Coordinates of C-alpha atoms in Angstrom, one line a residue:
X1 CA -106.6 104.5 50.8
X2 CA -107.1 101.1 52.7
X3 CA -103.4 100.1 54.6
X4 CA -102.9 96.6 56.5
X5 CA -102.6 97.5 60.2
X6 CA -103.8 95.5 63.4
X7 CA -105.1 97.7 66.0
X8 CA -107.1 98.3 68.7
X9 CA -109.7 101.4 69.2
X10 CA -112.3 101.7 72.7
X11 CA -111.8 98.0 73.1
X12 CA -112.2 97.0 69.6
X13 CA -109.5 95.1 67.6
X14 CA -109.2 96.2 63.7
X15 CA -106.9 94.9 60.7
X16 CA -107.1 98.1 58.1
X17 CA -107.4 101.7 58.6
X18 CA -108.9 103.4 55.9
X19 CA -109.6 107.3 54.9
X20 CA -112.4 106.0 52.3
X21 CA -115.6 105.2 53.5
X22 CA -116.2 103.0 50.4
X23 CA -113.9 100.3 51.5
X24 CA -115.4 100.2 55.4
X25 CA -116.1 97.1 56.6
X26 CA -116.3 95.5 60.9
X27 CA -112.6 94.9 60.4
X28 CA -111.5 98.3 59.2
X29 CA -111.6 101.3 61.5
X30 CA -112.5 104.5 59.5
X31 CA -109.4 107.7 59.6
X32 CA -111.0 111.3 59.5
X33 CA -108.8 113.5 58.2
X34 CA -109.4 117.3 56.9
X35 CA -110.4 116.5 53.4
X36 CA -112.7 113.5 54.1
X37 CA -114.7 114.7 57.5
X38 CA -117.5 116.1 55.7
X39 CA -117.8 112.7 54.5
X40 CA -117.2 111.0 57.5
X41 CA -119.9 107.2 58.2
X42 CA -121.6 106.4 61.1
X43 CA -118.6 104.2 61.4
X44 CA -116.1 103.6 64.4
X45 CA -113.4 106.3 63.4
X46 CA -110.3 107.6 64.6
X47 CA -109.0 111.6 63.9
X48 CA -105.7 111.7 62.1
X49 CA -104.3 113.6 64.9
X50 CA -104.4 110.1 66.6
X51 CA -102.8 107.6 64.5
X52 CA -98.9 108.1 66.3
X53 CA -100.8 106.0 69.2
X54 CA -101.4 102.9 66.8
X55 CA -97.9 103.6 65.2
X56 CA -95.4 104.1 68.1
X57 CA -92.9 104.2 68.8
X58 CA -92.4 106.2 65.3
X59 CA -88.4 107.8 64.0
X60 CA -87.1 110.7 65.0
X61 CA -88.5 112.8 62.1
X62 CA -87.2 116.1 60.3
X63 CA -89.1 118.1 58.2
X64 CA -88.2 120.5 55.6
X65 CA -90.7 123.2 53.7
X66 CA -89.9 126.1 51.5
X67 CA -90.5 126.5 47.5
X68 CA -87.1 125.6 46.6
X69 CA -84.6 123.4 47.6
X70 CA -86.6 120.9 50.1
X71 CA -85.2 117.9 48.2
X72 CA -81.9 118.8 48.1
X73 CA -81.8 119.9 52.1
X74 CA -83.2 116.3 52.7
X75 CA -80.9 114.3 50.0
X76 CA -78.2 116.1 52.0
X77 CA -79.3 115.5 55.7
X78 CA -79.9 112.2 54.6
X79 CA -76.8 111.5 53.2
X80 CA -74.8 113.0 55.6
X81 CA -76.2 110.8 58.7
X82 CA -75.6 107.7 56.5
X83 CA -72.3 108.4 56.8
X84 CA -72.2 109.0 60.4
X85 CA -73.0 105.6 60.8
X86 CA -76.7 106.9 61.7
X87 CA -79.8 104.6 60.3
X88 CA -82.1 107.1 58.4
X89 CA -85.0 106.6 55.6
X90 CA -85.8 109.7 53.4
X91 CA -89.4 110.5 52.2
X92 CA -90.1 113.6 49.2
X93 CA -90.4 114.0 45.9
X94 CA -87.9 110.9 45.0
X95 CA -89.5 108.5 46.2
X96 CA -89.0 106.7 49.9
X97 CA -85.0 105.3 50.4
X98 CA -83.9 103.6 53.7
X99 CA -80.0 103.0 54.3
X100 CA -79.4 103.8 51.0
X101 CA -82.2 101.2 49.4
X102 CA -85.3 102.2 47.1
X103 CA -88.1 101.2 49.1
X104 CA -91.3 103.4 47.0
X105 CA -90.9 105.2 43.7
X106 CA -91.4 108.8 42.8
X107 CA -94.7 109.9 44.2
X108 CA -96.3 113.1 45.6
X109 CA -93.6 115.4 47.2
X110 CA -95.3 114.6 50.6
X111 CA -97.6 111.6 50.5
X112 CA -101.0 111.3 52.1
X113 CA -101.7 110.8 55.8
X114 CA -102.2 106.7 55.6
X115 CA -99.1 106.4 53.3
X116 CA -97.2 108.6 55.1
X117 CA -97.9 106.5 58.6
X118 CA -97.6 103.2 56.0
X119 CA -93.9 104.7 55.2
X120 CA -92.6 105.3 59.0
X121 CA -94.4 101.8 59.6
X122 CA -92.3 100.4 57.1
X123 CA -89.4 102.3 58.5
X124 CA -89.8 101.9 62.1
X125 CA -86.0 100.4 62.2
X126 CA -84.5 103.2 61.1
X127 CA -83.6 106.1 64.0
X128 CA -84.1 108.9 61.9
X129 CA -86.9 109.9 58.7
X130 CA -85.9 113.1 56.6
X131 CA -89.1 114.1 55.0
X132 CA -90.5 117.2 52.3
X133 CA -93.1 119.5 54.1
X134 CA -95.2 120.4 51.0
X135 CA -97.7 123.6 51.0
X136 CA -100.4 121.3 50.3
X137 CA -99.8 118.7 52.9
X138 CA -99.5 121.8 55.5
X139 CA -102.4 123.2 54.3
X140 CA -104.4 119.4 53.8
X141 CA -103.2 118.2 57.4
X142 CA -100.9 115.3 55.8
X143 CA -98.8 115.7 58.8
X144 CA -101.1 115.5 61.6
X145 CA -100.0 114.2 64.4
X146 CA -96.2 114.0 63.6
X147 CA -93.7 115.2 66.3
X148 CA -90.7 116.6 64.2
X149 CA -87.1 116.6 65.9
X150 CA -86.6 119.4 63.5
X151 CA -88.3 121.8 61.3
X152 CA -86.4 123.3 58.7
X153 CA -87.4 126.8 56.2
X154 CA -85.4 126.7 53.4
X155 CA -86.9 130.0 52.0
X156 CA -90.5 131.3 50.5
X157 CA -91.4 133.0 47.6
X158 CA -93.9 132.4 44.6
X159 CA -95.4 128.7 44.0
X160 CA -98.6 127.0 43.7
X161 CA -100.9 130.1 43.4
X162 CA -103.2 127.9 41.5
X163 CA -104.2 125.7 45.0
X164 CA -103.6 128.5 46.9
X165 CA -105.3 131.5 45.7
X166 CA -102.8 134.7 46.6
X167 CA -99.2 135.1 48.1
X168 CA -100.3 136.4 51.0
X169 CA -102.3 132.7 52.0
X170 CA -99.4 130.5 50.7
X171 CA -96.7 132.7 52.7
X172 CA -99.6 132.3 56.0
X173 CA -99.2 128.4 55.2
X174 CA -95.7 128.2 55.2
X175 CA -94.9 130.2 58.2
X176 CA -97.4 127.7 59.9
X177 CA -95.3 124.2 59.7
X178 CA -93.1 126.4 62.8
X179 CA -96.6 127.3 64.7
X180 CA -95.5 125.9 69.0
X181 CA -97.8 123.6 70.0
X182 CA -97.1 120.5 72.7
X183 CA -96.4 118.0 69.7
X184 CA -93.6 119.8 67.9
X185 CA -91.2 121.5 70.5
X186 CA -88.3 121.1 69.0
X187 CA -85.7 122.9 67.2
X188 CA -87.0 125.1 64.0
X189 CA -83.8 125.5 61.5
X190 CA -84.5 129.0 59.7
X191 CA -83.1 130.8 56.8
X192 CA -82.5 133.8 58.8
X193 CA -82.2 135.7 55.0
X194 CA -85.6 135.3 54.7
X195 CA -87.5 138.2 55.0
X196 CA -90.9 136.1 54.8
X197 CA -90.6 133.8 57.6
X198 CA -92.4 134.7 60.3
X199 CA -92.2 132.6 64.0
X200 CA -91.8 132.5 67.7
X201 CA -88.0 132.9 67.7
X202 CA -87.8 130.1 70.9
X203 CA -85.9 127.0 70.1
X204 CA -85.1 128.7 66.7
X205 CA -81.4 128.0 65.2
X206 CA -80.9 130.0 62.0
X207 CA -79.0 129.6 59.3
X208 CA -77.4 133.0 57.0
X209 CA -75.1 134.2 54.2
X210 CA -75.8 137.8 54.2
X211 CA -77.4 138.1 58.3
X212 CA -76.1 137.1 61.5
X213 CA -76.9 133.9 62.5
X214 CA -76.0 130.8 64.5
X215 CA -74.7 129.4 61.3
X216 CA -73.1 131.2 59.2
X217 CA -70.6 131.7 56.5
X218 CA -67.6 133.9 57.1
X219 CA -66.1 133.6 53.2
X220 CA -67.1 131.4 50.2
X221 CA -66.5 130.6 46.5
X222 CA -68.8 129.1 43.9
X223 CA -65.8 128.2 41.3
X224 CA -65.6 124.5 40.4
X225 CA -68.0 123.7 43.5
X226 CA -68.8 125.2 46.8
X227 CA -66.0 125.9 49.5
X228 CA -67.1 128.1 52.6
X229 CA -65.7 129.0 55.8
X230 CA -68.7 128.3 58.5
X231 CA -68.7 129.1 62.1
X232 CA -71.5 127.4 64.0
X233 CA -72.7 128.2 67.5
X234 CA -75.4 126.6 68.8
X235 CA -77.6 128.3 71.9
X236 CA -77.2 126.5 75.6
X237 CA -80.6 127.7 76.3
X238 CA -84.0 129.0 74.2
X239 CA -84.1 132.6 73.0
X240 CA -86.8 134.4 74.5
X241 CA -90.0 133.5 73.3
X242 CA -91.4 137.1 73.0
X243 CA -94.7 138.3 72.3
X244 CA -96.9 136.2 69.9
X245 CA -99.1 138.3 67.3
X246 CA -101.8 136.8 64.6
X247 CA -100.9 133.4 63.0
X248 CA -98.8 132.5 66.0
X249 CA -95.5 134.7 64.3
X250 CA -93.7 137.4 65.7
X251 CA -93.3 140.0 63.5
X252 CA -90.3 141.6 64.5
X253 CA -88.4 138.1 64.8
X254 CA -86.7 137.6 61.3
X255 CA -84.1 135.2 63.3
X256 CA -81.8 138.5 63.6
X257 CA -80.4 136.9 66.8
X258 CA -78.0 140.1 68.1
X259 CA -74.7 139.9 70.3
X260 CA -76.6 139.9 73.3
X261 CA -78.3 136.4 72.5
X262 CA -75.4 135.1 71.2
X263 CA -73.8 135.6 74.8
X264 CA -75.8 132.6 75.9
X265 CA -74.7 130.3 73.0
X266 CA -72.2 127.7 73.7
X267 CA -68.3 127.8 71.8
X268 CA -68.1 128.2 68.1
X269 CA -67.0 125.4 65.9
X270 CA -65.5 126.3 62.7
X271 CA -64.8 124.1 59.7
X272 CA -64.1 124.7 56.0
X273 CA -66.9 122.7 54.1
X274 CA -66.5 121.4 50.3
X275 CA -68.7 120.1 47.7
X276 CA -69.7 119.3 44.4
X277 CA -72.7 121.4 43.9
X278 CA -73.3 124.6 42.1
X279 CA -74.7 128.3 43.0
X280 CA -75.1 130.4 45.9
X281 CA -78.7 128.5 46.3
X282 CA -77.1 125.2 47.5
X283 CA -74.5 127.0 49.8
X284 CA -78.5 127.7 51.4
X285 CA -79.1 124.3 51.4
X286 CA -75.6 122.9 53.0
X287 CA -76.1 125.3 55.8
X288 CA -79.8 124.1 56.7
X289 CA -78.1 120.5 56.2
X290 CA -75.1 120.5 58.3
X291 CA -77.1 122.9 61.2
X292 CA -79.5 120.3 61.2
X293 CA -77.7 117.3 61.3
X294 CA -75.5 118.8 64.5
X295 CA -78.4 119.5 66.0
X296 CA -79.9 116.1 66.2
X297 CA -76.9 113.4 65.8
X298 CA -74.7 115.5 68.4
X299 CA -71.3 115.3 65.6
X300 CA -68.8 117.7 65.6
X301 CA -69.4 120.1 62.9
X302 CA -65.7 119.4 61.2
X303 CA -66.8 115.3 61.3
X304 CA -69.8 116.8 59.4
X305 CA -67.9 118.8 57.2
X306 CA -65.7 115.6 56.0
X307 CA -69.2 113.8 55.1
X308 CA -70.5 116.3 53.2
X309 CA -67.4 116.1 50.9
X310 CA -68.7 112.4 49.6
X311 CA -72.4 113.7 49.0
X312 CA -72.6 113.5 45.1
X313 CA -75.5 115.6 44.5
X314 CA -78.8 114.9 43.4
X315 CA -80.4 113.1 40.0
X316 CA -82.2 116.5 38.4
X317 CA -81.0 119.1 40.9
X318 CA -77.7 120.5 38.8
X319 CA -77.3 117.9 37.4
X320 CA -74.5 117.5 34.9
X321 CA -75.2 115.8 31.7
X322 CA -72.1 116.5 30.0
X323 CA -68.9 118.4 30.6
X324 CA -68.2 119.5 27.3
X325 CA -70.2 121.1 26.3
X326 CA -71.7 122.0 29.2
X327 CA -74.8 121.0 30.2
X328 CA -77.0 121.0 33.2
X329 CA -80.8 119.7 33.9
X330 CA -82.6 121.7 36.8
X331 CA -86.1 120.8 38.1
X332 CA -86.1 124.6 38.6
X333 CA -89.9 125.9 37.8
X334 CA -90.2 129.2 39.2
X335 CA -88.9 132.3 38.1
X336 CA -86.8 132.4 42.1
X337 CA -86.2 128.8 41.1
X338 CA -84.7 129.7 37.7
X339 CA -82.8 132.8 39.2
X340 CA -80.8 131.1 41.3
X341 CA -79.5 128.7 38.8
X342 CA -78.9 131.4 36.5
X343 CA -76.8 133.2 39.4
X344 CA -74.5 130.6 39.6
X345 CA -73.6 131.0 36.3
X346 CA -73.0 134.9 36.3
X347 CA -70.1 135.9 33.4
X348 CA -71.1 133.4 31.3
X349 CA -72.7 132.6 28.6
X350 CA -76.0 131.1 29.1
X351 CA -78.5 129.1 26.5
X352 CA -82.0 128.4 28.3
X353 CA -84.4 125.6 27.1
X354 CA -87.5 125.5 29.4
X355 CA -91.6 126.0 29.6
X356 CA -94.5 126.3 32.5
X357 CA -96.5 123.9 33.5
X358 CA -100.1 123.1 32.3
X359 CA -103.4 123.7 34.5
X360 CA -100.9 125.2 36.9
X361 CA -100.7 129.0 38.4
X362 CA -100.2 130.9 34.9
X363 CA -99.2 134.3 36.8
X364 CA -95.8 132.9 37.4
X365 CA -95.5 132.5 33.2
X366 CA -94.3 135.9 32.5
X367 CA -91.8 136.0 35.2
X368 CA -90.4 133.0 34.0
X369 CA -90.2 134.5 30.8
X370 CA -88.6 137.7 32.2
X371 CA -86.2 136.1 33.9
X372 CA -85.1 134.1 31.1
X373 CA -84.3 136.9 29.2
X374 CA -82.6 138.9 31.6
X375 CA -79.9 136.4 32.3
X376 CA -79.9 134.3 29.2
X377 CA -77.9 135.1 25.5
X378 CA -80.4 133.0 23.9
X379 CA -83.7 131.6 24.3
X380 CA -85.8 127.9 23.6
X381 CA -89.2 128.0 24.5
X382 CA -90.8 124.9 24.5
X383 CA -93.5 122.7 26.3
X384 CA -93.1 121.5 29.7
X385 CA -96.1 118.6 30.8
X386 CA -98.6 120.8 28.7
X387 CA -101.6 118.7 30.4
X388 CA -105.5 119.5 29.0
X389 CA -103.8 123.8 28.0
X390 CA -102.5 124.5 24.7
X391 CA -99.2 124.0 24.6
X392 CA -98.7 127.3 22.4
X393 CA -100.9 129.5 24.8
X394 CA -98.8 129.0 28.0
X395 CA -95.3 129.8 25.5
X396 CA -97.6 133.2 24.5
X397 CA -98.1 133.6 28.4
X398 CA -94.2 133.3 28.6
X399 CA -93.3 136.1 26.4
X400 CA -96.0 138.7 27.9
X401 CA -92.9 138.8 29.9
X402 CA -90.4 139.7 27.1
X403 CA -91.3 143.1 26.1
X404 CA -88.9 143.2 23.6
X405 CA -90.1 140.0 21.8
X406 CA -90.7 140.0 18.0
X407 CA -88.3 143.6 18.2
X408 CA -85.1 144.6 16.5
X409 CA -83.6 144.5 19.7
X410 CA -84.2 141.2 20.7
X411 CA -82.4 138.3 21.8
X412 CA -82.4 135.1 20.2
X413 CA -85.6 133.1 21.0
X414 CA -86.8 130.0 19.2
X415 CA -90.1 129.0 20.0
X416 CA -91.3 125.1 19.4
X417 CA -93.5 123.4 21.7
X418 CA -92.1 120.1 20.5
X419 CA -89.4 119.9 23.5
X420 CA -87.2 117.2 21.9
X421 CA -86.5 119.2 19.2
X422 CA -86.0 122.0 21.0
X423 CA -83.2 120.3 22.7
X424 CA -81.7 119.2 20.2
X425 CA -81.7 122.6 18.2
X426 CA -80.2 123.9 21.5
X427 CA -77.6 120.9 21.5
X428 CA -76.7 121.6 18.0
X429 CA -76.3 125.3 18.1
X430 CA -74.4 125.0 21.5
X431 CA -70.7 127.1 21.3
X432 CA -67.5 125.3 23.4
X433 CA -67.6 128.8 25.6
X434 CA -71.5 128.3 26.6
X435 CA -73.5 126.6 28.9
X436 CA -76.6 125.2 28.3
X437 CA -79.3 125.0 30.9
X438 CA -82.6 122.5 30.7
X439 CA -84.8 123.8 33.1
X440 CA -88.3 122.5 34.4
X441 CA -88.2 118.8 34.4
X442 CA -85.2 117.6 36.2
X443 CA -85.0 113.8 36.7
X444 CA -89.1 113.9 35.5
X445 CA -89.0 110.7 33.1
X446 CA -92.5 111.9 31.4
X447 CA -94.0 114.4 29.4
X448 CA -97.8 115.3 30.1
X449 CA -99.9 115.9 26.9
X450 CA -103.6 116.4 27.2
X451 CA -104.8 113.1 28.9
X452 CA -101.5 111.3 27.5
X453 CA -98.4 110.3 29.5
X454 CA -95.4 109.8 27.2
X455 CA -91.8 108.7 28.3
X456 CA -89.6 111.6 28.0
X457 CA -86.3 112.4 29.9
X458 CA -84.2 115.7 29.5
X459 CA -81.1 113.6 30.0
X460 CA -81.5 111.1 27.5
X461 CA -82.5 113.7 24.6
X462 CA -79.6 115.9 25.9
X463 CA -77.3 112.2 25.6
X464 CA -79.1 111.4 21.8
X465 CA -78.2 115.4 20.9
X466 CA -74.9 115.0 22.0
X467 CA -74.5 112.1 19.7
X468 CA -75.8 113.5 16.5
X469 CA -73.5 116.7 16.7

């Protein structure tokens, strides 16, 4: 990537930067990052670690990782210091918005190193940039040389597997966005739930349903929305930092922060937050929100807690298509993913239409397929961006996780790996007393066949369905 930028390295003035040495000329000064040093000219260059120098001064920047529910934490955070009166862009999986305008469309969940510096460039007005931490652009260096205000671990499970090899290595890259060092010193925002994070517990604030935690909920429902009670008590000074073992982590520091820490934390703030989201899964993502935004915009937690009311929820993430029926598109992809939409949904009666992903980790097939059936009254089984694999072998990888498949005893699945139809069929044969749940695609507007990209959107055929019953 070649991006416009006038600059000045050892004495020498430049007008591009570029991370491809085939577009190197005497006016373009040559970025090495991870992936292209092997390939690095005799060429004036500058390391990636350097490029805040020709960028300051940049935003105040928050990052979020995790395998679920990074773009809601950031479509909330971002929202939520809009309405404070705060000026903030927001960069994942959406695309790039500032103050509430469409600046880039959708593009990679964290975009390369030159775009990335492009974006806060294009940005620099704004005090504050919410931003996805992907695996990849950890594990690639995307990132290097941003300072983050905040770092925020929404949780970790299974994703990826396919880049990443084993559990062990994508759970190691994680845990790594909240490695110390003397660029990013500043408050790390941890589900305290999660059993798989693993960090120096200084400058840690965590977040909890089920664990103690600076912020946590002290009673909740999921009827009709979310409503919690959350008491929130921030530290006047670090935790101990404690011993550090391999990968920079301690391993006994699961953010249990115990009474005697919480003795050095300032007075609790209380408040009773509402909104218009479903499942236990976004009560997560509320709490990582509203710690955060405390954190860095210095509001009171109950001026928070009146914000968050106006946050209408995310295109693809829950998302309602119709009331009744009902029916809900999920970008959900993971068999966690899927559980935790299913959860929200507990005692009632649930119709599933979703599939895997092509050329991507196929070990996570069966679980999907597992979960599915444990949670669902019936099954559709369809295709879901296919890509260069047969559409019908990932579906057969699916039901290695459905023992009781092709039995007596089974539950009602239909199998078509033409997706439109098997929404509609779904849409058709939907009762008033059940909910129907598209899972795997979200807001995507495409469907992946082979080496053909063909307009498709959940919503719409859901919409079209609707109109045919």
């Amino acid at each position: 990537m070649k991006i416009a930028k006038s600059c000045t390295h050892e004495g020498v003035a430049y007008e591009y930067l570029s991370d491809d040495s085939r577009e190197l000329d005497s006016a373009t000064l040559f970025v090495r990052t991870k992936r292209n040093a092997p390939f690095a000219p005799n060429h004036p260059t500058i390391n990636a670690h350097e490029l805040p120098r020709l960028f300051a001064p940049l935003p105040k920047i928050i990052g979020i990782t995790g395998t679920n529910g990074k773009t809601t934490t950031s479509a909330i955070i971002y929202s939520l210091l809009l309405d404070l009166s705060r000026s903030c862009a927001l960069v994942g999986t959406r695309g790039v918005f500032a103050n509430d305008k469409r600046l880039k469309p959708k593009g990679l969940t964290t975009p390369s190193v030159l775009e990335l510096y492009e974006i806060f460039d294009m940005v620099r007005e704004c005090e504050f940039v919410v931003m996805e931490v992907s695996s990849h652009a950890i594990e690639q260096e995307r990132i290097a040389g941003i300072t983050f205000v905040a770092r925020i671990l929404t949780n970790i499970t299974s994703d990826h597997l396919d880049y990443h090899k084993t559990q062990e290595e994508y759970i190691r890259v994680k845990n790594s966005f909240f490695l110390d060092s003397a660029l990013n010193s500043g408050a790390k925002i941890i589900n305290a739930d999660e059993k798989r994070a693993l960090y120096n517990p200084q400058d840690v604030i965590t977040y909890a349903i089920e664990s103690n935690a600076n912020c946590k909920v002290d009673a909740y429902s999921l009827d009709r929305g979310i409503t919690a009670h959350v008491s929130l008590r921030l530290p006047e000074s670090s935790l101990d930092s404690g011993s550090l073992v391999a990968g920079g982590a301690r391993r006994d520091s699961h953010a249990r922060v115990d009474s005697a820490s919480f003795a050095r934390h300032s007075a609790i703030e209380r408040a009773v937050v509402h909104a218009q989201l479903y499942g236990k899964h976004n009560l997560y993502n509320i709490l990582a929100a509203i710690t955060c935004v405390r954190i860095i915009s210095g509001a009171e937690l109950e001026s928070i807690a009146q914000a968050l009311e106006r946050f209408g929820g995310v295109e693809g993430r829950m998302e309602v298509v119709s009331e009744k029926p009902l029916v809900l598109v999920d970008f959900a992809h993971t068999h966690d993913g899927m559980e935790a939409i299913f959860e929200s949904f507990i005692g009632r009666d649930i119709v599933v239409v979703f599939g895997a992903g092509g050329d991507r980790d196929r070990g996570k097939r069966p679980k999907m397929g597992a979960c599915a059936y444990k949670y669902a009254k019936r099954l559709y089984i369809t295709s879901d961006n296919p890509r260069s694999e047969d559409p019908q072998g990932i579906i057969d990888d699916i039901l290695q996780g459905i023992p009781d498949f092709n039995t007596p005893e089974s539950k009602p699945i239909h199998i078509d790996i033409n997706r439109r139809a098997s929404i509609r069929h779904a849409v058709q044969n939907l009762a008033p007393n059940e909910i129907l749940l598209i899972l795997g695609k979200g807001d995507e507007t495409c469907q992946i066949i082979g080496s053909r990209t063909e307009h498709f959107d959940d919503r719409e055929e859901v919409r079209e369905a609707l109109r045919q019953r």
